[in-house]
CSV table of C-alpha atoms and ligand atoms in Angstrom, one decimal:
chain,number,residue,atom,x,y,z
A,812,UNK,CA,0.0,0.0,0.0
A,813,UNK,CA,1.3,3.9,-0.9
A,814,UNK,CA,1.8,5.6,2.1
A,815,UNK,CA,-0.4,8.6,2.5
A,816,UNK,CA,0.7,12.1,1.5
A,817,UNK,CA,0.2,13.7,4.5
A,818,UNK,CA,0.9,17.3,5.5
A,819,UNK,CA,2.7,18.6,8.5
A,820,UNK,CA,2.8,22.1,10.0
A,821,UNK,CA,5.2,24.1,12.0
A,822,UNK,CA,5.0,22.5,15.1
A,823,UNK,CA,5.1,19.0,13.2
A,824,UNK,CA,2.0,18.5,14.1
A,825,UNK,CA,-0.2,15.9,11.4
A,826,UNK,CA,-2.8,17.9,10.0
A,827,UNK,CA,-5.3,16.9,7.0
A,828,UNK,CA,-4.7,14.5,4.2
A,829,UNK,CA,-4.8,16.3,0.9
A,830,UNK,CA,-7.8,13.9,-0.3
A,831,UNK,CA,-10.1,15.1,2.8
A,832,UNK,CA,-9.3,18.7,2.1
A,833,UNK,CA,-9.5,18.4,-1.2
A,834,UNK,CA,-13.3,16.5,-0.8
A,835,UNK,CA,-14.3,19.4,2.0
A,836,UNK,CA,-13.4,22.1,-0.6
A,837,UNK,CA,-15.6,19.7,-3.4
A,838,UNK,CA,-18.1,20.1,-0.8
A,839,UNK,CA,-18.5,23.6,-0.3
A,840,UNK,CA,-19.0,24.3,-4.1
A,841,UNK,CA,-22.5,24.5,-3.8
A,842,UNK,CA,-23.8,22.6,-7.1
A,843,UNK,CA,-27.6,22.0,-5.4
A,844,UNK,CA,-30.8,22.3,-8.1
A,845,UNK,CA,-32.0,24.6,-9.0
A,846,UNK,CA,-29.1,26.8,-9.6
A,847,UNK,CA,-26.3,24.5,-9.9
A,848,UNK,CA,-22.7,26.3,-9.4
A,849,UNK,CA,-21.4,24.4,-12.2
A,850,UNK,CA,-19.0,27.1,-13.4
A,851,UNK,CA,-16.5,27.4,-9.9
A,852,UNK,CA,-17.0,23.5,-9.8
A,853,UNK,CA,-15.5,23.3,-13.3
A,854,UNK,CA,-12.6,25.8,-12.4
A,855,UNK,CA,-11.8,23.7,-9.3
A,856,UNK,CA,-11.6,20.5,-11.5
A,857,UNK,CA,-9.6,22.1,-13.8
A,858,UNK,CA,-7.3,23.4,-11.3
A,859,UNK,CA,-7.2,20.0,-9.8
A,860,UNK,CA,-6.0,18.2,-13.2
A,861,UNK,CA,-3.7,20.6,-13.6
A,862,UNK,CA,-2.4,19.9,-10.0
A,863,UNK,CA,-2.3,16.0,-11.1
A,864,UNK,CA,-0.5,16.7,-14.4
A,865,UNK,CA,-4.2,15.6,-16.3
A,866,UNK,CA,-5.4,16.8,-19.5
A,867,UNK,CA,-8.3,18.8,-18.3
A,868,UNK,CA,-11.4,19.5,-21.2
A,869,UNK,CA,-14.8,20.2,-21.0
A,870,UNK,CA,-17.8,19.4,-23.1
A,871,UNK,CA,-20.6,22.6,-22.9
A,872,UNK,CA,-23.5,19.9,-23.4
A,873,UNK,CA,-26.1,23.6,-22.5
A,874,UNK,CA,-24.9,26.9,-21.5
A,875,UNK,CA,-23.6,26.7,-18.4
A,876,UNK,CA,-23.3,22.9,-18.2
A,877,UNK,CA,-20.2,21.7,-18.7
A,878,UNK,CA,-19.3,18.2,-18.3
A,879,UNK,CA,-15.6,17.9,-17.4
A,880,UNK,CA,-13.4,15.5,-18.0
A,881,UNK,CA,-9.6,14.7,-17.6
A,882,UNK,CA,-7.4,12.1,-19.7
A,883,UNK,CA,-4.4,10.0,-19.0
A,884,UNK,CA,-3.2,8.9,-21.9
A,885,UNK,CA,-1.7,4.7,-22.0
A,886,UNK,CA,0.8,3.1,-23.5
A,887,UNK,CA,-1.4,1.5,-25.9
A,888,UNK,CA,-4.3,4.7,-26.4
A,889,UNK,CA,-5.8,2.6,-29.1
A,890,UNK,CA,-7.0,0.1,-26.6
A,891,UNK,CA,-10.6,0.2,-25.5
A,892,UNK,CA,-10.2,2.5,-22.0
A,893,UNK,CA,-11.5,2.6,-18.4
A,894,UNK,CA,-13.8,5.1,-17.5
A,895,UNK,CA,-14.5,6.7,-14.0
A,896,UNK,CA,-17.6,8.2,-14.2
A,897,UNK,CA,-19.0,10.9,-10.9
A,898,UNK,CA,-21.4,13.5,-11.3
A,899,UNK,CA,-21.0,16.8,-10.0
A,900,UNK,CA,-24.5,18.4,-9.2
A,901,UNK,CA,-26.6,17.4,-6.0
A,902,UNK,CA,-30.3,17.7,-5.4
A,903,UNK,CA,-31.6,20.3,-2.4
A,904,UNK,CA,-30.4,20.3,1.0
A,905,UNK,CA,-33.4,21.8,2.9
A,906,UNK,CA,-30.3,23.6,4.9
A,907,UNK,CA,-32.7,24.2,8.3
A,908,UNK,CA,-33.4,20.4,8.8
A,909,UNK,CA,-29.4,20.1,8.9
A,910,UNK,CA,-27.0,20.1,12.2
A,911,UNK,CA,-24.3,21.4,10.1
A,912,UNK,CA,-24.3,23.5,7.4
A,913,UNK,CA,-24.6,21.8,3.7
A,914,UNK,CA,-21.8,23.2,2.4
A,915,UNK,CA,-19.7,24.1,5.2
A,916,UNK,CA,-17.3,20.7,4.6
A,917,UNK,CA,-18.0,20.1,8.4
A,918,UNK,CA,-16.2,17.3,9.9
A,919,UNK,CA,-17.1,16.1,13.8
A,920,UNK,CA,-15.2,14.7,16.2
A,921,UNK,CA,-15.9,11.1,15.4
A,922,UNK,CA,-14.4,12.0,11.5
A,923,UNK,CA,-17.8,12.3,9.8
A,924,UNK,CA,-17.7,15.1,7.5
A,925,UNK,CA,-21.1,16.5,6.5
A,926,UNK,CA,-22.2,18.1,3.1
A,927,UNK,CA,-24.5,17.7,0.3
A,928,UNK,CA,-22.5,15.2,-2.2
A,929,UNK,CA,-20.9,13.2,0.6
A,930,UNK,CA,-22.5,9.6,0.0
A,931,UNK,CA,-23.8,10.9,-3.8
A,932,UNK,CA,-21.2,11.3,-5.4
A,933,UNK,CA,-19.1,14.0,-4.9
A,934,UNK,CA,-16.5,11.9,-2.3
A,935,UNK,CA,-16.4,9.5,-5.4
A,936,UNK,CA,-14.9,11.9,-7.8
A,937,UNK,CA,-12.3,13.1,-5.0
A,938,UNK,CA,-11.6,9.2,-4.4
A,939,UNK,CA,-10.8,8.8,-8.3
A,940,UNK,CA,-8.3,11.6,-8.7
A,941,UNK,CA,-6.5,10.8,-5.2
A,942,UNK,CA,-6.3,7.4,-5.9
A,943,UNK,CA,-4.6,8.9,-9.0
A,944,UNK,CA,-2.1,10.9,-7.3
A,945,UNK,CA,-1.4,7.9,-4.8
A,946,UNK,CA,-0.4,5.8,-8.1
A,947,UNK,CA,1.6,8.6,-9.2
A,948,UNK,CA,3.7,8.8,-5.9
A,949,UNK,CA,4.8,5.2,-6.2
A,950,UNK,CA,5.6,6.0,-9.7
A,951,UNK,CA,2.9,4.5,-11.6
A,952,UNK,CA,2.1,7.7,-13.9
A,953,UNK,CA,1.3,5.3,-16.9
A,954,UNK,CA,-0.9,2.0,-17.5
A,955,UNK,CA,-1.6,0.2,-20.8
A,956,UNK,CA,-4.9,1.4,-21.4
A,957,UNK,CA,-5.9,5.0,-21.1
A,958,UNK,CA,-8.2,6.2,-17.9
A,959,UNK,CA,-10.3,9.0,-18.6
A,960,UNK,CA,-12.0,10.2,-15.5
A,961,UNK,CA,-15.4,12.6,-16.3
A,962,UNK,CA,-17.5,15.1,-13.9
A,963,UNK,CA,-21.1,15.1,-15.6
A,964,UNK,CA,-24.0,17.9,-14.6
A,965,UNK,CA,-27.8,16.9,-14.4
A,966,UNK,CA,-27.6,13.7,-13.6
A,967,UNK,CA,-30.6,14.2,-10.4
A,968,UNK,CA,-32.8,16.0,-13.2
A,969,UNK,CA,-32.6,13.1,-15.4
A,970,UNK,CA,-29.8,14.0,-17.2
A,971,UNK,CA,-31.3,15.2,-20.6
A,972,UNK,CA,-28.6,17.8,-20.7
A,973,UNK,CA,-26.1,16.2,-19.2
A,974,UNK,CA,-24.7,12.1,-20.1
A,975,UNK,CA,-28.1,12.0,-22.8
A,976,UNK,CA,-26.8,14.5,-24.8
A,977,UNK,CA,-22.8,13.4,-23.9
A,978,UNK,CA,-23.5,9.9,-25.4
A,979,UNK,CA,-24.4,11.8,-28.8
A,980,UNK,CA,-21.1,13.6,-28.9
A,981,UNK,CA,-18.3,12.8,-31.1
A,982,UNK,CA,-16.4,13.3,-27.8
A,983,UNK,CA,-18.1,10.6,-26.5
A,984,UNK,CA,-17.0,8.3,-29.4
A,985,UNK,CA,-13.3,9.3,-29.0
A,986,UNK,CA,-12.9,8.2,-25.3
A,987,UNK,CA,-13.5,4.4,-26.9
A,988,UNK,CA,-14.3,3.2,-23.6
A,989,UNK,CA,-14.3,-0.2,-22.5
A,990,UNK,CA,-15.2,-0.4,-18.6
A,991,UNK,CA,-17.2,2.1,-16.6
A,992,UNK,CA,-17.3,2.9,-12.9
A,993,UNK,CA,-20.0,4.7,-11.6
A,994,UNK,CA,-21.7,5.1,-8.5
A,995,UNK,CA,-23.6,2.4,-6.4
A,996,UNK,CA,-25.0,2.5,-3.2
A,997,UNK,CA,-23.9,3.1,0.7
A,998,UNK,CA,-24.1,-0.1,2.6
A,999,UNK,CA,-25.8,-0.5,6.2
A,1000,UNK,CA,-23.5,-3.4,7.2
A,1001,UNK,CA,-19.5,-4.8,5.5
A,1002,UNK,CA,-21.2,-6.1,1.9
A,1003,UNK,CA,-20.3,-3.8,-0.7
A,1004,UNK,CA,-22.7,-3.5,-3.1
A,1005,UNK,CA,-22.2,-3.9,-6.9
A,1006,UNK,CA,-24.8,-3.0,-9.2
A,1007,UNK,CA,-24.2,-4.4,-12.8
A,1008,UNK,CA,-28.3,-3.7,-14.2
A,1009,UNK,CA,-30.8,-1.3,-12.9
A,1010,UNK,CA,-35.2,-1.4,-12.6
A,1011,UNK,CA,-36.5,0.8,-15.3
A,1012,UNK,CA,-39.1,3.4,-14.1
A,1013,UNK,CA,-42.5,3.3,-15.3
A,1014,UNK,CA,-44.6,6.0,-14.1
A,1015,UNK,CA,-48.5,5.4,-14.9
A,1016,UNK,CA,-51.7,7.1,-14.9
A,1017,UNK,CA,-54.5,5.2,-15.1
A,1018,UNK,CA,-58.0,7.2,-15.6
A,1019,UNK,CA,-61.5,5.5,-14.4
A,1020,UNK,CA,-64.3,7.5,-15.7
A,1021,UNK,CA,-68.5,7.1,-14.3
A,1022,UNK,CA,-71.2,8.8,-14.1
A,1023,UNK,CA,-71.4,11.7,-11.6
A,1024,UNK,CA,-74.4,12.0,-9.4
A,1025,UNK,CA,-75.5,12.2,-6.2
A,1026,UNK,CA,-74.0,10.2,-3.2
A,1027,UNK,CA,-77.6,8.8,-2.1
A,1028,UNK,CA,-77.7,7.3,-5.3
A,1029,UNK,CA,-76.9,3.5,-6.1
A,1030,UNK,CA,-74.6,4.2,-8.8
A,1031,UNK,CA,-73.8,1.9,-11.4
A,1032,UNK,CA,-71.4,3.3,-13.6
A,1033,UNK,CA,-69.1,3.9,-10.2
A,1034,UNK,CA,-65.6,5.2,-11.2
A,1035,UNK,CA,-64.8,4.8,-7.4
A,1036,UNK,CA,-65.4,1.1,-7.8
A,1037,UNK,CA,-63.4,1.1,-11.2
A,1038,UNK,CA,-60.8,3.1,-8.7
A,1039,UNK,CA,-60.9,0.0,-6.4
A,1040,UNK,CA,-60.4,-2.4,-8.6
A,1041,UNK,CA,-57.3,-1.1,-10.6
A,1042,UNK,CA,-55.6,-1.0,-7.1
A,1043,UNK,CA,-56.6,-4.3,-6.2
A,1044,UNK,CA,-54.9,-5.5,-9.1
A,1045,UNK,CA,-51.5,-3.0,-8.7
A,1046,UNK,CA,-51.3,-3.3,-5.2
A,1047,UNK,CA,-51.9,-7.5,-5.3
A,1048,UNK,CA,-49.2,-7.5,-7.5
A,1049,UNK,CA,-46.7,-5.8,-5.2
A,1050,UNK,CA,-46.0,-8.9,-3.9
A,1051,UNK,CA,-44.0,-9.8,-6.8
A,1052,UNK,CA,-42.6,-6.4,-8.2
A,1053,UNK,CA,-41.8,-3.2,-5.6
A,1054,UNK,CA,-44.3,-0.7,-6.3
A,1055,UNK,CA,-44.9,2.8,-4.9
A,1056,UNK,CA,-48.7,4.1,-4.6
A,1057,UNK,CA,-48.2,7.9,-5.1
A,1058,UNK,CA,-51.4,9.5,-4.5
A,1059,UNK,CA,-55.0,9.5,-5.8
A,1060,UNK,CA,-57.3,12.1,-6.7
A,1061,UNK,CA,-61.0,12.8,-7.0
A,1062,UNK,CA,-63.9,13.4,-5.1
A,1063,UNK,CA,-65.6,17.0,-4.5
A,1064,UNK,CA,-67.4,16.6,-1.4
A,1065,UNK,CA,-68.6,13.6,0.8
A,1066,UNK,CA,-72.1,13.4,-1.1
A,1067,UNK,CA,-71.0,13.6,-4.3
A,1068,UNK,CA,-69.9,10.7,-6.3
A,1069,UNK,CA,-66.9,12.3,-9.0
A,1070,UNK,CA,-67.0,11.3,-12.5
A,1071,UNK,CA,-63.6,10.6,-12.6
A,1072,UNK,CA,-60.8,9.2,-10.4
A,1073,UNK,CA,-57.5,9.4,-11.4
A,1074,UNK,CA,-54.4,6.7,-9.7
A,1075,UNK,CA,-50.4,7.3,-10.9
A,1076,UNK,CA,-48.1,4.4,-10.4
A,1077,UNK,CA,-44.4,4.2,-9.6
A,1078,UNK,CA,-43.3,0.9,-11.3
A,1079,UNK,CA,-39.8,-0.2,-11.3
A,1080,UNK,CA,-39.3,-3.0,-13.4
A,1081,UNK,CA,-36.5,-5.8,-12.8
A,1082,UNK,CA,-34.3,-5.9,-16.1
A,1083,UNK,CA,-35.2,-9.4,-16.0
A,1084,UNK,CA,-39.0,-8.9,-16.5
A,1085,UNK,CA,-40.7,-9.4,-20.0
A,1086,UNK,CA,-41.6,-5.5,-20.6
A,1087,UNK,CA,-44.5,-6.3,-23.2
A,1088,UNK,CA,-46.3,-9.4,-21.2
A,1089,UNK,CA,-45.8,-6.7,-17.8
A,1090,UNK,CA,-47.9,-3.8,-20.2
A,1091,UNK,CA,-50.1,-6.5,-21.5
A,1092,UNK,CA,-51.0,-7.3,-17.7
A,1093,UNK,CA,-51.4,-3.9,-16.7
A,1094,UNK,CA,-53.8,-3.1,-20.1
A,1095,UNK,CA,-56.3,-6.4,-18.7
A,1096,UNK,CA,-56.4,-5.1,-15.1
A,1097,UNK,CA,-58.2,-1.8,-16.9
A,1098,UNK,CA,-60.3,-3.7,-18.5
A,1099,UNK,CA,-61.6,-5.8,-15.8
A,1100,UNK,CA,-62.3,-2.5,-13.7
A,1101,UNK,CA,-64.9,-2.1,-16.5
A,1102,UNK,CA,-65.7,0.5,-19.3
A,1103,UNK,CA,-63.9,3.7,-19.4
A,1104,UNK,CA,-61.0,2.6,-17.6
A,1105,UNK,CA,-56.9,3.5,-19.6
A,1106,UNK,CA,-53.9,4.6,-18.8
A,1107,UNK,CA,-51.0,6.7,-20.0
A,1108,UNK,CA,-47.1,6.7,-19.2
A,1109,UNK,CA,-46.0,9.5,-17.7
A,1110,UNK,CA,-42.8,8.5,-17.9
A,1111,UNK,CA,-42.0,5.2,-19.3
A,1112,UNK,CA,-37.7,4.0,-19.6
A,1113,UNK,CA,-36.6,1.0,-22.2
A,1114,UNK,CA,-35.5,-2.2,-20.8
A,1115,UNK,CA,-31.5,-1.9,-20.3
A,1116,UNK,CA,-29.2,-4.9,-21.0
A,1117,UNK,CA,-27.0,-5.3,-17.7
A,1118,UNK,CA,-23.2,-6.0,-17.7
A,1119,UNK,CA,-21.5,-9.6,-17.4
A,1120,UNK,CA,-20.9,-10.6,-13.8
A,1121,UNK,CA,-19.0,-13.8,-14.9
A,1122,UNK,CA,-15.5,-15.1,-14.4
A,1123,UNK,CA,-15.2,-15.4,-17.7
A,1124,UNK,CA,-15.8,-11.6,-18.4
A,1125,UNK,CA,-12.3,-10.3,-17.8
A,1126,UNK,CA,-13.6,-7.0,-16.5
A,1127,UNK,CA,-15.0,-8.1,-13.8
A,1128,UNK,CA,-12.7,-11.0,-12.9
A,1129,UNK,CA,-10.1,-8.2,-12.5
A,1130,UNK,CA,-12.4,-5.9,-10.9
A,1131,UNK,CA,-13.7,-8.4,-8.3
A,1132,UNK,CA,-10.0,-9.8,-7.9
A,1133,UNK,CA,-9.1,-6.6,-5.9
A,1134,UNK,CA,-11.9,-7.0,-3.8
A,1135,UNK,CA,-11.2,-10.9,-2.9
A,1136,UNK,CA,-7.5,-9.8,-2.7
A,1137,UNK,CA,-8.8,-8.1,0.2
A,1138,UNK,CA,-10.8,-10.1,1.8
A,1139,UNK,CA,-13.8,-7.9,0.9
A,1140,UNK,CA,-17.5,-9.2,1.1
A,1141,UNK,CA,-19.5,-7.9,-1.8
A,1142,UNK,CA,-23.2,-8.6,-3.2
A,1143,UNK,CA,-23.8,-8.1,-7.2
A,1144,UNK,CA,-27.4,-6.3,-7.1
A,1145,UNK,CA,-29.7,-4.6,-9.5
A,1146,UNK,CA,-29.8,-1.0,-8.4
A,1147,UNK,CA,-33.4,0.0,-7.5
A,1148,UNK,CA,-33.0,3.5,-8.5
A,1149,UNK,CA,-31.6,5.4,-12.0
A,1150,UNK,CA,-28.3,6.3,-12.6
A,1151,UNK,CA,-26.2,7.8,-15.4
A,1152,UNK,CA,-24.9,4.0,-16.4
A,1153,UNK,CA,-28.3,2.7,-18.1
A,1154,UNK,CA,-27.3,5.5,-21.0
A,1155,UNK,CA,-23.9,3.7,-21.5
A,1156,UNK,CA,-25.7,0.1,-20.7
A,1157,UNK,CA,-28.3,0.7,-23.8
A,1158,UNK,CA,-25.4,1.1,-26.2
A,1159,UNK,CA,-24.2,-2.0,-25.4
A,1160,UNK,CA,-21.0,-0.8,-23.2
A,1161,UNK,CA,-20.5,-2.5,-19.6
A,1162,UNK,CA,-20.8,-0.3,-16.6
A,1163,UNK,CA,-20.9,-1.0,-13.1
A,1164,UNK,CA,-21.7,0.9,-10.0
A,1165,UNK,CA,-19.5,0.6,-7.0
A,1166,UNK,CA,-19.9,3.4,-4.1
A,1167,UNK,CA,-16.8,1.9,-1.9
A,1168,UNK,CA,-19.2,2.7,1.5
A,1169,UNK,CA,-19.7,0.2,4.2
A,1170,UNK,CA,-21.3,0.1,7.5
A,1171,UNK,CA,-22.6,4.2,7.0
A,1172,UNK,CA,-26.1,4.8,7.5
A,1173,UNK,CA,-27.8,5.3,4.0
A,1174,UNK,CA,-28.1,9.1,3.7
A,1175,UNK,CA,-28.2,9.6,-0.1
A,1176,UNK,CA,-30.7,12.6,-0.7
A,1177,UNK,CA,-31.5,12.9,3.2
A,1178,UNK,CA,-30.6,15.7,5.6
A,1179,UNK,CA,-27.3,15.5,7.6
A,1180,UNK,CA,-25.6,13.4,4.5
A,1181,UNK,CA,-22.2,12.3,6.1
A,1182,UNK,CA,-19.0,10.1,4.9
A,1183,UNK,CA,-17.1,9.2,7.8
A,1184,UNK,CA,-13.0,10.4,6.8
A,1185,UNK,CA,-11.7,6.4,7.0
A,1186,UNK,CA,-14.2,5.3,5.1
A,1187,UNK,CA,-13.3,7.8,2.9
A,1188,UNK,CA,-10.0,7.3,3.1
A,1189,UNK,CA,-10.6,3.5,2.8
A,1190,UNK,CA,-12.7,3.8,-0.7
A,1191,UNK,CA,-8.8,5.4,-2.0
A,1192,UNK,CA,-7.2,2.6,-0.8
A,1193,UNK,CA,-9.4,0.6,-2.6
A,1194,UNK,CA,-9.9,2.9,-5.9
A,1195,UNK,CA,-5.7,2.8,-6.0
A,1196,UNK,CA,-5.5,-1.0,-6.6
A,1197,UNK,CA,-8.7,-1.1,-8.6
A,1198,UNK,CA,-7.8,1.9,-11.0
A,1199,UNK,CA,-4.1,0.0,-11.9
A,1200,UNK,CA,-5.9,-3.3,-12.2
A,1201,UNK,CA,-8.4,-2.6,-15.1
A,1202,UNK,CA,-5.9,-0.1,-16.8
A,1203,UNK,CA,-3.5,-2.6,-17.4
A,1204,UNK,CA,-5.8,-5.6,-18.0
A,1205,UNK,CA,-4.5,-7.3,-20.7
A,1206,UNK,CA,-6.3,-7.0,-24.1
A,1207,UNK,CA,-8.4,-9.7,-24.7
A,1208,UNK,CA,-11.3,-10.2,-28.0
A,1209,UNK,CA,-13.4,-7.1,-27.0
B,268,ZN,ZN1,-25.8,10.0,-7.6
């Protein structure tokens, strides 16, 4: 293992590692929706490649959006590379439900240090680039393939101007990338999580229409009963498939039976699941509620191809080999939520997403978001071996 750079001051007393100060200034930047700071984030990445001897560039994918991205160019650049993908924006802190400020880069005296981005995903980006700099102390400044490390914006807004437009770039072509890293998810207990395939979201509307009239009145055309029936039918099936019940709407007053009732679905479909047989289902249970009774996709995301988790797929094997090598426990998982990888997933390239965060409390997108400074720490350990591992993996029929 590198040693750790570590600082000393006058008095020779050990003060911060570069990694945490760099992640507490990362921190501060305050790149929260609706107003993203996206412009003095991009001038400290830049900075920070500079510092590492990286080729810095950006992509404008909107005004004021860059995506930023630094390249270290192998031995063999015409190999298919290794990508380490963060993103850089954050979704809002609610700052008066926190004990410390957001963006203040706080750290208590047990080592947790508090800010929007901590679990998602700015420490990721700082773990990347340190890692870096620890390979570059023990004079590893080169591997065969080249690692190109990229800071996208938009990625908690969906990402339409952020890695949907980046995958249409020529830019995106040119960085020929084999393997990508991108984030996971914080783990309760010692089992890192892996997530090689995500749920798609399907967010549905279904519409029952009736006849209106008055609530002393024996309706037949009910659409409250039509109501009833469509969630029998979605909620009985939650057994098999997670489902959220958002919220219904209707009804005017207590005596009044509405003409229409209206139900949305959250969905999230295993990539495993037959897309067209689950639609098919969904298009009968309408019809059993009786006449009148469709739906409409708010939102509705493909199916996603998910990435080889075999021994045979030499990605992973070298991947995984780190994590055996030391003594790690790990769990492959489909990740319940979205993330940036299903755009690279779809065009057929293999991504996986790996948040090195064990035994933390899940805070991802809650108040008083923390990353405890030896976990921290820890995840560059990790990143250091990981990183060298996969850029000089051996070229094999890709
Ligand atoms: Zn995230």
């Amino acid at each position: 293992m590198t040693p750790t750079p570590k600082a000393f001051s006058t008095i020779n007393q050990v003060v911060e590692d570069i990694a945490v100060t760099r992640f507490k200034q990362y921190l501060q930047i305050d790149t929260e929706h609706p107003d993203p700071n996206y412009r003095s984030c991009e001038n400290f990445l830049h900075k920070y490649a500079s510092e590492l001897g990286l080729q810095p560039w950006s992509c404008e994918l909107a005004p004021g959006k860059p995506l930023v991205g630094m390249t270290l160019l192998g031995e063999n650049p015409s190999l298919p590379t290794l990508l380490l993908y963060s993103h850089t924006d954050v979704v809002a802190s609610y700052k008066e439900r926190w004990t410390y400020d957001p963006y203040s880069g706080y750290e208590d005296i047990e080592g947790n240090i508090y800010g929007r981005g901590a679990q998602d995903m700015k420490s990721i980006g700082i773990q990347y680039l340190e890692a870096i700099r620890r390979l570059q102390l023990a004079n590893k400044n080169k591997f065969l393939r080249t690692v190109h490390v990229i800071f996208c914006p938009d990625e908690e807004i969906s990402s339409e101007e952020g890695m949907v437009k980046f995958v249409k770039t020529n830019k995106f072509k040119e960085l020929n990338i084999g393997y990508c890293l991108d984030e996971g998810t914080a783990s309760p207990d010692d089992i890192y999580l892996i997530a090689y395939g995500e749920r798609a979201s399907w967010w549905v509307k279904v519409i029952c229409q009736g006849a209106a009239g008055h609530g002393s009145r024996f309706l037949e055309n009910n659409a409250g009963l039509k109501l009833q029936s469509i969630l029998n039918s979605f909620l009985g099936y939650r057994e098999e498939q997670r489902k959220r019940f958002l919220n219904k709407e209707g009804g005017i007053q207590p005596n009044v039976v509405p003409a229409e009732f209206q139900a949305w679905f959250d969905i999230r479909l295993s990539p495993f699941e037959n897309f067209d047989k689950f639609e098919e289902m969904m298009a009968g249970w309408c019809k059993n509620a009786g006449p009148d009774v469709t739906y409409e996709f708010v939102s509705k995301n493909r199916n996603t191809p998910t990435t080889p988790i075999s021994k045979e797929d030499p990605w992973w094997s070298a991947f995984t080999s780190v994590l055996d090598e030391e003594n790690l426990k790990y769990s492959p998982e489909i990740f319940p939520g979205g993330s940036d990888s299903r755009f690279l997933r779809e065009l057929g390239y293999k991504a996986i997403g790996f948040s090195p965060i064990i035994n933390t409390k899940l805070r991802v997108h809650d108040n008083d978001e923390f990353l405890n400074e030896k976990v921290f720490l820890n995840g560059i350990h990790l990143y250091t071996k990981i990183i060298e591992r996969l850029a000089n993996l051996q070229p094999f029929n890709e």
